[in-house]
Tab-separated table of C-alpha atoms in Angstrom:
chain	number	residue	atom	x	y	z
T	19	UNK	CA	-19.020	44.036	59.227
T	20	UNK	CA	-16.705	42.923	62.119
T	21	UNK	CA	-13.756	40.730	61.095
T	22	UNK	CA	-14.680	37.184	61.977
T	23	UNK	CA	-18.163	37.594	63.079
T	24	UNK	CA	-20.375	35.483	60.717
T	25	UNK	CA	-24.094	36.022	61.784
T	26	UNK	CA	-27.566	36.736	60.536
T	27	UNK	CA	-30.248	37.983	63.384
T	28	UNK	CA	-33.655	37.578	62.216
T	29	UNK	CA	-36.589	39.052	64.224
T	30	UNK	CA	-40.471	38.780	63.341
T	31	UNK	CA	-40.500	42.706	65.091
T	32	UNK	CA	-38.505	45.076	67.306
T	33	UNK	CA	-41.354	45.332	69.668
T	34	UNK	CA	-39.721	43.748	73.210
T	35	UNK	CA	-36.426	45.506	72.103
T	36	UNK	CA	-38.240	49.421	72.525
T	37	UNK	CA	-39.657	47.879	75.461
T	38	UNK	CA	-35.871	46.987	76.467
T	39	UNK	CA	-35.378	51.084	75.645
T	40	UNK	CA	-38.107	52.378	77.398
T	41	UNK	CA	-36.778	50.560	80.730
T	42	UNK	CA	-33.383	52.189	80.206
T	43	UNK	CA	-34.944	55.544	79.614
T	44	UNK	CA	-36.944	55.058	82.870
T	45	UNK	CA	-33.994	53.717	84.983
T	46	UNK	CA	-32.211	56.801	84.194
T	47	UNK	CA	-35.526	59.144	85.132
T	48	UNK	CA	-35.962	57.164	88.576
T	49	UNK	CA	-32.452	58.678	89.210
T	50	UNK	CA	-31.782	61.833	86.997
T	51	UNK	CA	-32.955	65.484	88.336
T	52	UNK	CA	-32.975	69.100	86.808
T	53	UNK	CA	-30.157	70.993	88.257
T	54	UNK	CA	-30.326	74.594	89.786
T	55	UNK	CA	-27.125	75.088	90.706
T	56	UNK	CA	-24.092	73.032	91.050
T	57	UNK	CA	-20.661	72.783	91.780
T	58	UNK	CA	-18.642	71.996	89.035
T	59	UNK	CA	-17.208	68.696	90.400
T	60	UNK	CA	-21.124	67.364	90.018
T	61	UNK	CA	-21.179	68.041	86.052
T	62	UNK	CA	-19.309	64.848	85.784
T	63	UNK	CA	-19.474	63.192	89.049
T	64	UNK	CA	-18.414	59.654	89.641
T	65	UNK	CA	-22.085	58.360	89.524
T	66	UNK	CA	-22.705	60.153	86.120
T	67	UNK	CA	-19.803	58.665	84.745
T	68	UNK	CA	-20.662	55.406	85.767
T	69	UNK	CA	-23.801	55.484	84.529
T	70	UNK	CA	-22.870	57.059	81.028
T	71	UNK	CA	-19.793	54.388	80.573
T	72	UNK	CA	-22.483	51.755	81.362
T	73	UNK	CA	-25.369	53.088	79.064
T	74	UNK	CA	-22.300	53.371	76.146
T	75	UNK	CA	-21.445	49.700	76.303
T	76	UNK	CA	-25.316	48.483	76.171
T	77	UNK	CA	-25.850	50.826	73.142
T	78	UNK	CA	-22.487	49.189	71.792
T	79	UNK	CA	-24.465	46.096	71.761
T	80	UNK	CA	-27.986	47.718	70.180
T	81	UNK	CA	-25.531	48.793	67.136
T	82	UNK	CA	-23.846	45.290	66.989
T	83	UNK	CA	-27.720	43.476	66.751
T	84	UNK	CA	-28.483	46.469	64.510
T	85	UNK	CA	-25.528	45.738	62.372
T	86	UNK	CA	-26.421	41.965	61.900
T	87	UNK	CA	-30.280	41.976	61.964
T	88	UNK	CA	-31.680	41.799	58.260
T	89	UNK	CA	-35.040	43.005	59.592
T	90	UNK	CA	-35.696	46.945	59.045
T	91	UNK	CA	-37.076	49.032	61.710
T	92	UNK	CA	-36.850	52.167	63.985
T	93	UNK	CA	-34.713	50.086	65.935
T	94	UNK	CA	-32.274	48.951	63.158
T	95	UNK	CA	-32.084	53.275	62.255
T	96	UNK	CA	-31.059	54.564	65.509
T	97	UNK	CA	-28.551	51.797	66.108
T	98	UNK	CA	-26.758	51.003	63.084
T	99	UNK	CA	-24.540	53.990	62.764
T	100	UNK	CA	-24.699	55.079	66.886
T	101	UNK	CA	-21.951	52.811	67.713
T	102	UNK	CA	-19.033	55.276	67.266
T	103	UNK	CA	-20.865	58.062	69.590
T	104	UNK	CA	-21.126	55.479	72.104
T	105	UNK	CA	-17.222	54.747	71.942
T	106	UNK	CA	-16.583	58.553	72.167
T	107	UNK	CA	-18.496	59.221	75.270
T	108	UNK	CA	-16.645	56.004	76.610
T	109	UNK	CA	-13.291	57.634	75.754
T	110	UNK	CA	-14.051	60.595	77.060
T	111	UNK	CA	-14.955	59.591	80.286
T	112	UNK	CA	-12.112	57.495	80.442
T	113	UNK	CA	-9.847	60.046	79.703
T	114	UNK	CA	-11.365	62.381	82.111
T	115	UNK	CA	-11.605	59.909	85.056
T	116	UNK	CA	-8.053	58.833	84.656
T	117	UNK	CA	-7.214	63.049	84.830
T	118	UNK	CA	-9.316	63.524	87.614
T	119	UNK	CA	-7.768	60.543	89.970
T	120	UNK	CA	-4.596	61.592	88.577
T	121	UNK	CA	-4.623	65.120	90.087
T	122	UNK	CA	-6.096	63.951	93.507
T	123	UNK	CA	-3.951	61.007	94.254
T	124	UNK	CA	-0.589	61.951	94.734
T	125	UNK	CA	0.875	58.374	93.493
T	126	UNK	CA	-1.809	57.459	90.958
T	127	UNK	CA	0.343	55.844	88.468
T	128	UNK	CA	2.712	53.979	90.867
T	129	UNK	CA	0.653	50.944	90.102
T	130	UNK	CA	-1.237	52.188	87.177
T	131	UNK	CA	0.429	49.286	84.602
T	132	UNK	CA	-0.679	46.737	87.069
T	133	UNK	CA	-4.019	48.143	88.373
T	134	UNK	CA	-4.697	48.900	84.857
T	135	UNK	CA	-2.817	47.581	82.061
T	136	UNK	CA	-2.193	44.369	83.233
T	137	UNK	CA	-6.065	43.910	84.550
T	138	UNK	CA	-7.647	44.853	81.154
T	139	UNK	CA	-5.339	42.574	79.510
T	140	UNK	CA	-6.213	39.664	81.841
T	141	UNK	CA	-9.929	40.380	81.040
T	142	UNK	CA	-9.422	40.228	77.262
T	143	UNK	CA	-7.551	36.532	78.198
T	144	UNK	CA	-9.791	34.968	80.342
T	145	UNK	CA	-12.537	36.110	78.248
T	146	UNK	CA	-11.049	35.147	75.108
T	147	UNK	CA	-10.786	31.327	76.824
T	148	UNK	CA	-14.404	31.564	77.439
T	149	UNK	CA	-15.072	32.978	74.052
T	150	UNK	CA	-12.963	30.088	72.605
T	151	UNK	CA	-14.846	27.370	75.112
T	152	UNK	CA	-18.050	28.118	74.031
T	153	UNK	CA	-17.328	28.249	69.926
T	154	UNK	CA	-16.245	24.786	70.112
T	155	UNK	CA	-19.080	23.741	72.087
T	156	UNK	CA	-22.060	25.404	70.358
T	157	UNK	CA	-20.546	26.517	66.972
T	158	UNK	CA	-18.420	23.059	66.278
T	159	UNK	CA	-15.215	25.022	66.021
T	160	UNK	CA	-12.055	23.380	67.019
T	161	UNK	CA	-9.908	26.041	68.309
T	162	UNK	CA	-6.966	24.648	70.375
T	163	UNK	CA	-4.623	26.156	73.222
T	164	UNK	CA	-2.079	27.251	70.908
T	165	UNK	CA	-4.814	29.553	69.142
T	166	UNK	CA	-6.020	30.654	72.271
T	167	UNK	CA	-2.719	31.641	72.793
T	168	UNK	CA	-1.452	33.625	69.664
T	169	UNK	CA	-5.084	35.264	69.508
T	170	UNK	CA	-4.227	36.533	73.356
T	171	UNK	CA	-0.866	37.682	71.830
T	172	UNK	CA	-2.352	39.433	69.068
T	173	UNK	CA	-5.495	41.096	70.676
T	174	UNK	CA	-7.980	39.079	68.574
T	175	UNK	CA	-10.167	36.530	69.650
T	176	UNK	CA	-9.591	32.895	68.400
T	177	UNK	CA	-11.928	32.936	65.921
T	178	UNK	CA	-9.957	36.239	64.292
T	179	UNK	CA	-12.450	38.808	65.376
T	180	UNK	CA	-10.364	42.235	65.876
T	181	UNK	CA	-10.675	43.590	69.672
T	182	UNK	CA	-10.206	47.096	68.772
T	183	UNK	CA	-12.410	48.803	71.568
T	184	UNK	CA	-9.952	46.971	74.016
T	185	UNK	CA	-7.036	47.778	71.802
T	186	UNK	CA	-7.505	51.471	71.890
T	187	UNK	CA	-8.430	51.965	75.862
T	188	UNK	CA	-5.052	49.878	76.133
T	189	UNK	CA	-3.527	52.407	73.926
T	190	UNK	CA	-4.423	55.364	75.843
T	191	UNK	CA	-4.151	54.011	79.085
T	192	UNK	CA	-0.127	53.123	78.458
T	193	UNK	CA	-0.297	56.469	76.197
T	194	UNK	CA	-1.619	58.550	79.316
T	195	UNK	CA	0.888	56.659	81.675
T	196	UNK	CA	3.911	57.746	79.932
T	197	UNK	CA	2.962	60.975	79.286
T	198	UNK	CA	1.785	61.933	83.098
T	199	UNK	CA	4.858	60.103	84.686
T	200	UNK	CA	8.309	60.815	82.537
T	201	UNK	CA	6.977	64.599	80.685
T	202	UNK	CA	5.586	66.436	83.364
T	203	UNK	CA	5.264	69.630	82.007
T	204	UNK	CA	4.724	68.648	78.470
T	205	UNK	CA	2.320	65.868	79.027
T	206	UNK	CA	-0.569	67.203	77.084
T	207	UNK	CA	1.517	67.835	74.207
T	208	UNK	CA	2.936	64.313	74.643
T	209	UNK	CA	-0.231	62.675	74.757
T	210	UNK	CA	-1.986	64.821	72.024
T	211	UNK	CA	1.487	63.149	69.579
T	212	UNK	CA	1.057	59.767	70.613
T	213	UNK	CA	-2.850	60.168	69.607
T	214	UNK	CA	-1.528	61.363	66.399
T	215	UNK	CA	0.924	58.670	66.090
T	216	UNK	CA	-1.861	56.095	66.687
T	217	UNK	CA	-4.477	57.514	64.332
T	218	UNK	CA	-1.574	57.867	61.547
T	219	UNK	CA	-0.641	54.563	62.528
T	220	UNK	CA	-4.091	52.990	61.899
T	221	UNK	CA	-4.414	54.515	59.004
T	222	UNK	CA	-1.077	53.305	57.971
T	223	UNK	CA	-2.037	49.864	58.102
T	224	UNK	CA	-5.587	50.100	56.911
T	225	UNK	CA	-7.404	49.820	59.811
T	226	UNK	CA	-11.073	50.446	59.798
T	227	UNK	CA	-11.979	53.757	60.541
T	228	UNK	CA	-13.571	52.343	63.880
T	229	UNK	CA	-10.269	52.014	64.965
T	230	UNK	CA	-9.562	55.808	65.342
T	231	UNK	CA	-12.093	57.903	64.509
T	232	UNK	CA	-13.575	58.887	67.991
T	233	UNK	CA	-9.653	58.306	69.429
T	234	UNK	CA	-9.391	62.174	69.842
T	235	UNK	CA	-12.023	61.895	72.554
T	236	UNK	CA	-9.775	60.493	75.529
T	237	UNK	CA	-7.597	64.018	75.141
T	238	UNK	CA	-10.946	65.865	75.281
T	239	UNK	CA	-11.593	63.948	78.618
T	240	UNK	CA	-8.444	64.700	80.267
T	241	UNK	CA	-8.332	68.357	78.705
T	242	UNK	CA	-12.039	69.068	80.261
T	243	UNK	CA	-11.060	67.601	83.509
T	244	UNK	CA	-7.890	70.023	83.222
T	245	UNK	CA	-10.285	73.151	82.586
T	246	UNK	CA	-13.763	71.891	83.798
T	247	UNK	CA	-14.272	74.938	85.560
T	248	UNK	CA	-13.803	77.253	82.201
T	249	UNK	CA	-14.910	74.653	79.809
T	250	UNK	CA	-18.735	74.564	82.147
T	251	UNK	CA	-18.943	78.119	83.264
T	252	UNK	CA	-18.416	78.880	79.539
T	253	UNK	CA	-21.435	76.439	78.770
T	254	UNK	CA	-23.435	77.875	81.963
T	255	UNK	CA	-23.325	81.416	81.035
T	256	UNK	CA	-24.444	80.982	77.469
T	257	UNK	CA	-26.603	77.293	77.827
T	258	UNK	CA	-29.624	78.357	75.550
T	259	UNK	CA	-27.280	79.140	73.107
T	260	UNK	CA	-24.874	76.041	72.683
T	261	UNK	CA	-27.510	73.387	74.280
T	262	UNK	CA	-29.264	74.777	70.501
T	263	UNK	CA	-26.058	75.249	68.632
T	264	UNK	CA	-25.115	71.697	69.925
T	265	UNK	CA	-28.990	70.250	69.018
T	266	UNK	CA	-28.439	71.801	65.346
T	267	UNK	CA	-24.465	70.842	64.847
T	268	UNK	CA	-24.944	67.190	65.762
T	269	UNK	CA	-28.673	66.502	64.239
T	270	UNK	CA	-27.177	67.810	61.175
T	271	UNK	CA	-23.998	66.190	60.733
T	272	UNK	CA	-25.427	63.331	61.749
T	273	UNK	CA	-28.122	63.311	58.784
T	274	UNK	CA	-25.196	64.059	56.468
T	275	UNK	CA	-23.154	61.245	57.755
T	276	UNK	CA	-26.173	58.824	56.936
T	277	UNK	CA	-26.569	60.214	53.526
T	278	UNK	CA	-23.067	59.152	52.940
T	279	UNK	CA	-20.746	62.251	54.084
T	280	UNK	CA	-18.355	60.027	55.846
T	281	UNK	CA	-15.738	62.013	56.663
T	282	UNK	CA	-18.268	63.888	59.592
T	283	UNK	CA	-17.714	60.287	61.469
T	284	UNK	CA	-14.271	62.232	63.138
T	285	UNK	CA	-16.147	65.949	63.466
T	286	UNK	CA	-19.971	64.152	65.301
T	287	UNK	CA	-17.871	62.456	68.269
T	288	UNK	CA	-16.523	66.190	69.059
T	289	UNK	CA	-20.248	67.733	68.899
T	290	UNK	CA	-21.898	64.670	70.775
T	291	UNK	CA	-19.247	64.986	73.484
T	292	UNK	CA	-20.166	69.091	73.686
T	293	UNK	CA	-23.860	67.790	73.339
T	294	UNK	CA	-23.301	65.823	76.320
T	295	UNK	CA	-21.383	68.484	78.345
T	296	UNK	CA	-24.252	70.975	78.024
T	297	UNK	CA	-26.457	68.654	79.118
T	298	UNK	CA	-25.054	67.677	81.940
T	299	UNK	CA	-24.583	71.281	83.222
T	300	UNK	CA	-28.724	71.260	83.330
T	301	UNK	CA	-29.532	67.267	83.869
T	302	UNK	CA	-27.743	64.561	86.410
T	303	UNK	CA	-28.014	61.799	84.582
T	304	UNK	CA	-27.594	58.888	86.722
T	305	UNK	CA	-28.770	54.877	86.984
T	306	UNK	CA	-27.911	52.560	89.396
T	307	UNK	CA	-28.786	49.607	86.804
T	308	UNK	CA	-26.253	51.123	84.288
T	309	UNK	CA	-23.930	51.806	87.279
T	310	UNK	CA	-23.543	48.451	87.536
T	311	UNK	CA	-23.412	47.033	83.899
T	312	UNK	CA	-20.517	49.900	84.178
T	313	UNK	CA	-18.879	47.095	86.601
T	314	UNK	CA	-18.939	44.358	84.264
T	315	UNK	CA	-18.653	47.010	80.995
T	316	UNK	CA	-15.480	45.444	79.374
T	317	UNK	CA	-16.476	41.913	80.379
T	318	UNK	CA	-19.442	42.271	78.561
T	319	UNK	CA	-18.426	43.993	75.524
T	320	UNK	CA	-15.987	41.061	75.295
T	321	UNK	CA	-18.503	38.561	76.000
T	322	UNK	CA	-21.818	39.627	73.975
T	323	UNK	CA	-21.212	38.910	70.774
T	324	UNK	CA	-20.714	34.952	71.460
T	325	UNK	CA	-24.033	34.706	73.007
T	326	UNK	CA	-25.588	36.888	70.102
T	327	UNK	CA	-23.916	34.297	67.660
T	328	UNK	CA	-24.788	31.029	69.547
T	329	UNK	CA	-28.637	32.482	69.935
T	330	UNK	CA	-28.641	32.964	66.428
T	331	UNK	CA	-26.289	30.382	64.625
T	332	UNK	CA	-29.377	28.989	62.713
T	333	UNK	CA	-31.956	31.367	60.426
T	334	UNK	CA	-34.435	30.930	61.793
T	335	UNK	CA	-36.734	33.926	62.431
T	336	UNK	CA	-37.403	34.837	66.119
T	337	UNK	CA	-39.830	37.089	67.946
T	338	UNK	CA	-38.111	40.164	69.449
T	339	UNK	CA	-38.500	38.685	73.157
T	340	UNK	CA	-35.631	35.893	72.581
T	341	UNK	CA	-33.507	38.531	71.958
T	342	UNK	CA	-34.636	40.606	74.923
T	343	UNK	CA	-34.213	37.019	77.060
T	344	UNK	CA	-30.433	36.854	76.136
T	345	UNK	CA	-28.945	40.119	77.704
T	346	UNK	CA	-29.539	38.488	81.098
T	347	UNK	CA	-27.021	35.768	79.751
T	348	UNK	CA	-24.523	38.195	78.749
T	349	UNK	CA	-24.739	39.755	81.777
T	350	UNK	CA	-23.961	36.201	84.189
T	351	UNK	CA	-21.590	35.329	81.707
T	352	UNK	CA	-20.266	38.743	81.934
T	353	UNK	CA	-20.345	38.220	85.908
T	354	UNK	CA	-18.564	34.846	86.106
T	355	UNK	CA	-15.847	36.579	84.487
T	356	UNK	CA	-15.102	39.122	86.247
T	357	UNK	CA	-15.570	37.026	89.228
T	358	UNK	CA	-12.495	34.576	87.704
T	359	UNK	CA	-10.457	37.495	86.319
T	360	UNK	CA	-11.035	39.177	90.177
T	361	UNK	CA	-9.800	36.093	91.277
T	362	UNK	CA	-6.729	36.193	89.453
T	363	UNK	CA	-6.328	39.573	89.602
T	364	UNK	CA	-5.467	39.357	93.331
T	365	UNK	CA	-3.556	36.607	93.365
T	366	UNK	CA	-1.190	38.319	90.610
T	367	UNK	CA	-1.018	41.069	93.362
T	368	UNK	CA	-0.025	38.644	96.187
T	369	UNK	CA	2.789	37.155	94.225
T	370	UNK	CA	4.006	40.803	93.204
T	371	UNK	CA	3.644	42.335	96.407
């Protein structure tokens, strides 16, 4: 499944993990409300996309314990191919957040390398000596700093396992920098090549199709953000109509795509995200739980699988409730490192000015 991931999750049931769900749908109740009316800035406020970039990386980790569970289930069906809509609506809020800072703060991108670049990468590090720490502990690896090293060179972990969710928001984030600050007028079309360039590219070199095929997604972002006041007055004054049209488009390419049609895999993240627009011009969907997993979001997508693999290194089958039992360990171990990388972070910015 994932290049250098080696693991087998056996469960007795599923049960704790729709209990897990259930919470999450509740969280999101105790803080969503119908909408009347509503300026357009509040379709995607900073609170909604906080809480959707949160939800995105949890479900990340449903499809990864989907992917590697042997044990079939409800659970195992709605996870095991939902991990590419999750990365879509994480792309597109990306790409609209960075749009929407960049056209209210008149020097966004004077530090963008540093204050974003640079910090991701330092995540990916840190958490790749972590990662590394705790495989030769609890997995009897024996990786050593000069793996550590050439793994933090080449975006993969030590033990070879591809980082290509980091590898792609570090894509668009240098893609969207050069665009915004040397095209100026052409930036769009700048950005729309070098998302070209990079899905060409990855298929080029054989990439998985993970690697690009919800990569047109950022554009959408920063395109909405451009024209969110067409794009949801459109959507307003015809919502019966698409919030159906969008219902049909993506439960039915979505059934093809699990019947084998894989080619819909690029077509379902453009639906899902025009899913996800009309429902946000109806719903404020907002949690202050997934607001804050939104904190630690690329810590713990770095850190998860580790904890999933030491949990379940031996085959032995577990009830659903040790599974449940570990995301509060991702989520301290998640914690920690942000707290380090934090750490470092500012004292990078002392020494730089």
């Amino acid at each position: 499944n994932k290049k250098g991931v080696y693991m087998k999750i056996v469960l007795a049931d599923y049960s704790s993990m729709y209990l897990l769900i259930l919470l999450l749908i509740l969280s999101f109740i105790r803080k969503s409300k119908i909408l009347h009316s509503c300026t357009e800035d509040e379709y995607l406020s900073k609170d909604i996309t906080d809480s959707l970039k949160g939800l995105s990386v949890i479900i990340v980790v449903f499809h990864h314990i989907s992917l590697f569970s042997v044990k079939q289930g409800i659970f195992k069906y709605l996870f095991v191919n939902s991990g590419f809509l999750a990365v879509s609506v994480f792309l597109f809020v990306s790409g609209y957040g960075l749009m929407t800072q960049f056209k209210l703060k008149k020097n966004y991108l004077k530090n963008f390398i540093l204050n974003k670049v640079l910090r991701l990468y330092l995540i990916f590090f840190i958490s790749n000596i972590i990662v590394t720490i705790l495989n030769n502990i609890f997995l009897q690896t024996n990786y050593n700093v000069k793996s550590i090293l050439m793994s933090s060179v080449l975006m993969n972990f030590s033990n070879g396992r591809e980082l290509w969710f980091v590898g792609i928001i570090l894509f668009f984030y240098i893609a969207f920098y050069i665009s915004f600050k040397f095209f100026n007028n052409k930036s769009i079309l700048m950005l729309l090549g070098l998302s070209i360039i990079y899905i060409i590219l990855c298929r080029f070199i054989n990439n998985g199709t993970w690697w690009y095929n919800t990569a047109i997604c950022f554009i959408i972002g920063v395109l909405i953000s451009l024209n969110k006041s067409k794009v949801f007055n459109f959507i307003k004054n015809r919502y019966a109509s698409n919030l159906i049209l969008s219902v049909i488009f993506l439960a039915s390419s979505m059934l093809l795509y699990t019947k084998g049609y894989s080619n819909l895999q690029f077509i379902i993240p453009i639906i899902f995200i025009y899913f996800i627009c009309t429902l946000l011009v109806k719903v404020q969907l907002k949690s202050k739980s997934m607001k804050y997993i939104n904190k630690i979001s690329f810590e713990m997508y770095l850190i998860h699988l580790i904890v999933l693999q030491i949990a379940f290194k031996d085959d032995i089958t577990r009830n659903s409730i040790y599974l449940v039992a570990l995301f509060p360990i991702m989520i301290v171990l998640s914690i920690i490192t942000k707290w380090i990388c934090d750490t470092l972070f500012k004292g990078i910015k002392r020494i730089l000015g």
